[in-house]
Amino acid sequence: GVNDTGYDVKFFGATSGKSMLWDESADSLIVTGTVDVVGTVTADGLTVDTDGQVIVNHSGTGGGIRIDSTNNTNVGSLRFGDVADNYIGALEYDHSSDSMTMYVNNGVRMTIDSSGNVDVAGTVTSDGLTVAGASALSITNNATYSATAYPNEIFEVRNTSTTAGTDASLAFRADGNGGSAATGAINLIQTANGSGDFAFQNRNAGTLGETFRITSAGNVLIPAGDLTIESATTTLVTLSNTDTTATAGQEVGRINFTGADASTNANGVRAAIYAEYRGVGGGTELNFQTANESATPAVDRISISRGGDITFFEDTGSSGKFRWDATNERLGIGTTAPALDLHVVGADGVAEGV
């Protein structure tokens, strides 16, 4: 019969409980058992209503589920729904842009564009991977750090070039003042085979520039500007020598003041402050150096001993000419060993004093 005049038809299988029923009133085909499909199935819509699983078995490399588009502008999708929302999750492929998008909780959460750039909850750019959100990306690693071993990285920025001057960078962007240009960056710059400098950049008045650099030797360079150190504690800077076998005359720490203008002899170390051990018991001497108006390097000018003695040196920095003896509370002029409270030795070698 036709037009609601037909009948229900049921076919029984060889196994108990397995059957195929055409329900005329519901216009549906109900299969209880396994359905094997060979060839092509064309349908305007196919609904599988089951409490179990839908399994696609295949033995060839090209098997599985394939969703074809009849043109290059359609959007193909795998959708996940529930009683509240039949589009609560989805995986979509847009043939017009050749991009794939993942929906979670009825919103776009990740997109991969045609060039392989990945965006997580933001806007796709040409930067490779973009992550957006208040707590955008968390990376966890429980490996143990070693100062000399290759790191157990879980995130790596790599430049495969072997040419000096090339870099691998992490850029930081702020889309507020100044637009979307990089407002900061950390760059590993290859200086030689197996060596590189870390250069830190930030933006000042719209111009991106290098703020400071850590060289492969561990030196810290500040190309421009001043260094300001602020701390809530009383100790702001500590210079440490970690050598456990230090000897007399070995430096504890040093601050050098250098120049780069060789045309006026203002290059190299022009002044310095350094401390050095003076024997056992932790006794330390503090020394101040300056350089004269020539290419001659900086030499000692003032020395404060471990006991508080203060020595002033003559112009070459080789010998002391003025000394305060803190232990005996004596002042020597022209001598570093005052025997009187005020001991003066003139150019003729005659000692005077009180």
PDB file of C-alpha atoms in Angstrom, residues 161-283:
ATOM      1  CA  SER A 161      69.620  28.400  11.037  1.00  0.00           C
ATOM      2  CA  THR A 162      73.337  27.983  11.811  1.00  0.00           C
ATOM      3  CA  THR A 163      74.196  31.577  10.846  1.00  0.00           C
ATOM      4  CA  ALA A 164      75.518  33.957  13.513  1.00  0.00           C
ATOM      5  CA  GLY A 165      73.070  36.768  14.235  1.00  0.00           C
ATOM      6  CA  THR A 166      69.929  34.676  13.807  1.00  0.00           C
ATOM      7  CA  ASP A 167      67.663  34.403  16.810  1.00  0.00           C
ATOM      8  CA  ALA A 168      64.868  32.447  18.481  1.00  0.00           C
ATOM      9  CA  SER A 169      62.411  34.800  20.190  1.00  0.00           C
ATOM     10  CA  LEU A 170      59.465  35.027  22.550  1.00  0.00           C
ATOM     11  CA  ALA A 171      57.424  38.162  21.831  1.00  0.00           C
ATOM     12  CA  PHE A 172      54.931  39.825  24.185  1.00  0.00           C
ATOM     13  CA  ARG A 173      52.134  41.915  22.713  1.00  0.00           C
ATOM     14  CA  ALA A 174      49.752  44.487  24.186  1.00  0.00           C
ATOM     15  CA  ASP A 175      46.980  45.690  21.891  1.00  0.00           C
ATOM     16  CA  GLY A 176      46.350  48.869  23.901  1.00  0.00           C
ATOM     17  CA  ASN A 177      48.686  51.843  23.521  1.00  0.00           C
ATOM     18  CA  GLY A 178      50.712  51.539  20.357  1.00  0.00           C
ATOM     19  CA  GLY A 179      48.658  48.870  18.640  1.00  0.00           C
ATOM     20  CA  SER A 180      49.572  45.249  18.095  1.00  0.00           C
ATOM     21  CA  ALA A 181      53.302  45.625  17.483  1.00  0.00           C
ATOM     22  CA  ALA A 182      55.550  43.663  19.867  1.00  0.00           C
ATOM     23  CA  THR A 183      55.893  45.555  23.132  1.00  0.00           C
ATOM     24  CA  GLY A 184      58.547  43.234  24.512  1.00  0.00           C
ATOM     25  CA  ALA A 185      60.666  40.250  23.568  1.00  0.00           C
ATOM     26  CA  ILE A 186      63.252  37.788  24.846  1.00  0.00           C
ATOM     27  CA  ASN A 187      65.694  36.775  22.127  1.00  0.00           C
ATOM     28  CA  LEU A 188      68.386  34.100  22.059  1.00  0.00           C
ATOM     29  CA  ILE A 189      70.871  35.447  19.502  1.00  0.00           C
ATOM     30  CA  GLN A 190      73.366  33.025  18.023  1.00  0.00           C
ATOM     31  CA  THR A 191      76.843  34.547  18.306  1.00  0.00           C
ATOM     32  CA  ALA A 192      78.912  31.493  17.323  1.00  0.00           C
ATOM     33  CA  ASN A 193      78.535  27.768  16.956  1.00  0.00           C
ATOM     34  CA  GLY A 194      77.169  26.559  20.292  1.00  0.00           C
ATOM     35  CA  SER A 195      77.083  30.041  21.880  1.00  0.00           C
ATOM     36  CA  GLY A 196      74.450  32.734  22.162  1.00  0.00           C
ATOM     37  CA  ASP A 197      73.377  35.897  23.980  1.00  0.00           C
ATOM     38  CA  PHE A 198      70.021  36.555  25.637  1.00  0.00           C
ATOM     39  CA  ALA A 199      68.756  39.997  24.587  1.00  0.00           C
ATOM     40  CA  PHE A 200      65.729  41.592  26.280  1.00  0.00           C
ATOM     41  CA  GLN A 201      63.670  44.188  24.436  1.00  0.00           C
ATOM     42  CA  ASN A 202      60.824  46.472  25.420  1.00  0.00           C
ATOM     43  CA  ARG A 203      59.023  49.430  23.971  1.00  0.00           C
ATOM     44  CA  ASN A 204      59.580  53.021  25.041  1.00  0.00           C
ATOM     45  CA  ALA A 205      57.596  55.897  23.508  1.00  0.00           C
ATOM     46  CA  GLY A 206      56.599  53.732  20.564  1.00  0.00           C
ATOM     47  CA  THR A 207      60.118  52.501  19.773  1.00  0.00           C
ATOM     48  CA  LEU A 208      61.223  48.932  20.388  1.00  0.00           C
ATOM     49  CA  GLY A 209      64.797  48.664  21.642  1.00  0.00           C
ATOM     50  CA  GLU A 210      67.178  46.407  23.535  1.00  0.00           C
ATOM     51  CA  THR A 211      67.000  46.996  27.293  1.00  0.00           C
ATOM     52  CA  PHE A 212      69.736  44.654  28.461  1.00  0.00           C
ATOM     53  CA  ARG A 213      71.672  41.590  27.354  1.00  0.00           C
ATOM     54  CA  ILE A 214      73.178  38.557  29.055  1.00  0.00           C
ATOM     55  CA  THR A 215      76.139  37.303  27.044  1.00  0.00           C
ATOM     56  CA  SER A 216      77.172  33.677  26.647  1.00  0.00           C
ATOM     57  CA  ALA A 217      79.967  34.387  29.154  1.00  0.00           C
ATOM     58  CA  GLY A 218      77.418  35.514  31.775  1.00  0.00           C
ATOM     59  CA  ASN A 219      78.134  39.252  31.510  1.00  0.00           C
ATOM     60  CA  VAL A 220      75.136  41.599  31.766  1.00  0.00           C
ATOM     61  CA  LEU A 221      75.109  44.566  29.366  1.00  0.00           C
ATOM     62  CA  ILE A 222      72.786  47.570  29.539  1.00  0.00           C
ATOM     63  CA  PRO A 223      72.987  49.297  26.118  1.00  0.00           C
ATOM     64  CA  ALA A 224      71.218  52.506  27.161  1.00  0.00           C
ATOM     65  CA  GLY A 225      69.605  54.107  30.159  1.00  0.00           C
ATOM     66  CA  ASP A 226      70.207  53.767  33.872  1.00  0.00           C
ATOM     67  CA  LEU A 227      70.009  50.785  36.198  1.00  0.00           C
ATOM     68  CA  THR A 228      67.638  51.289  39.112  1.00  0.00           C
ATOM     69  CA  ILE A 229      67.363  48.641  41.795  1.00  0.00           C
ATOM     70  CA  GLU A 230      64.505  48.832  44.263  1.00  0.00           C
ATOM     71  CA  SER A 231      63.907  46.519  47.193  1.00  0.00           C
ATOM     72  CA  ALA A 232      61.711  46.341  50.266  1.00  0.00           C
ATOM     73  CA  THR A 233      64.707  45.022  52.235  1.00  0.00           C
ATOM     74  CA  THR A 234      67.877  46.825  53.295  1.00  0.00           C
ATOM     75  CA  THR A 235      70.115  44.654  51.064  1.00  0.00           C
ATOM     76  CA  LEU A 236      69.893  45.731  47.441  1.00  0.00           C
ATOM     77  CA  VAL A 237      73.035  44.332  45.805  1.00  0.00           C
ATOM     78  CA  THR A 238      75.351  41.546  46.954  1.00  0.00           C
ATOM     79  CA  LEU A 239      78.617  40.634  45.214  1.00  0.00           C
ATOM     80  CA  SER A 240      79.702  37.118  46.210  1.00  0.00           C
ATOM     81  CA  ASN A 241      82.752  34.962  45.647  1.00  0.00           C
ATOM     82  CA  THR A 242      81.728  31.330  46.136  1.00  0.00           C
ATOM     83  CA  ASP A 243      85.287  29.963  46.111  1.00  0.00           C
ATOM     84  CA  THR A 244      85.714  27.855  49.271  1.00  0.00           C
ATOM     85  CA  THR A 245      89.519  27.827  48.917  1.00  0.00           C
ATOM     86  CA  ALA A 246      90.112  31.580  48.628  1.00  0.00           C
ATOM     87  CA  THR A 247      93.661  32.839  49.220  1.00  0.00           C
ATOM     88  CA  ALA A 248      95.133  36.171  50.296  1.00  0.00           C
ATOM     89  CA  GLY A 249      94.987  38.727  47.486  1.00  0.00           C
ATOM     90  CA  GLN A 250      92.036  37.036  45.750  1.00  0.00           C
ATOM     91  CA  GLU A 251      89.196  39.383  44.815  1.00  0.00           C
ATOM     92  CA  VAL A 252      85.820  38.989  46.506  1.00  0.00           C
ATOM     93  CA  GLY A 253      83.928  41.292  44.147  1.00  0.00           C
ATOM     94  CA  ARG A 254      84.496  44.168  41.740  1.00  0.00           C
ATOM     95  CA  ILE A 255      82.592  47.032  40.156  1.00  0.00           C
ATOM     96  CA  ASN A 256      84.240  48.420  36.995  1.00  0.00           C
ATOM     97  CA  PHE A 257      83.416  51.714  35.321  1.00  0.00           C
ATOM     98  CA  THR A 258      84.367  51.465  31.648  1.00  0.00           C
ATOM     99  CA  GLY A 259      84.346  53.607  28.532  1.00  0.00           C
ATOM    100  CA  ALA A 260      84.452  52.926  24.789  1.00  0.00           C
ATOM    101  CA  ASP A 261      85.904  56.119  23.263  1.00  0.00           C
ATOM    102  CA  ALA A 262      89.448  55.144  22.244  1.00  0.00           C
ATOM    103  CA  SER A 263      89.980  58.452  20.436  1.00  0.00           C
ATOM    104  CA  THR A 264      90.137  60.297  23.764  1.00  0.00           C
ATOM    105  CA  ASN A 265      91.728  57.441  25.737  1.00  0.00           C
ATOM    106  CA  ALA A 266      88.378  56.987  27.483  1.00  0.00           C
ATOM    107  CA  ASN A 267      88.122  53.310  26.671  1.00  0.00           C
ATOM    108  CA  GLY A 268      88.606  50.347  28.974  1.00  0.00           C
ATOM    109  CA  VAL A 269      88.320  50.409  32.755  1.00  0.00           C
ATOM    110  CA  ARG A 270      88.470  54.050  33.872  1.00  0.00           C
ATOM    111  CA  ALA A 271      87.576  53.489  37.535  1.00  0.00           C
ATOM    112  CA  ALA A 272      86.853  50.567  39.840  1.00  0.00           C
ATOM    113  CA  ILE A 273      85.893  49.500  43.335  1.00  0.00           C
ATOM    114  CA  TYR A 274      86.988  46.060  44.406  1.00  0.00           C
ATOM    115  CA  ALA A 275      87.432  43.988  47.554  1.00  0.00           C
ATOM    116  CA  GLU A 276      90.007  41.277  48.191  1.00  0.00           C
ATOM    117  CA  TYR A 277      90.914  38.790  50.903  1.00  0.00           C
ATOM    118  CA  ARG A 278      93.797  39.647  53.213  1.00  0.00           C
ATOM    119  CA  GLY A 279      94.639  36.441  55.040  1.00  0.00           C
ATOM    120  CA  VAL A 280      92.658  33.998  57.141  1.00  0.00           C
ATOM    121  CA  GLY A 281      89.591  34.762  59.228  1.00  0.00           C
ATOM    122  CA  GLY A 282      87.710  36.510  56.425  1.00  0.00           C
ATOM    123  CA  GLY A 283      89.739  39.721  56.628  1.00  0.00           C
TER     124      GLY A 283
END
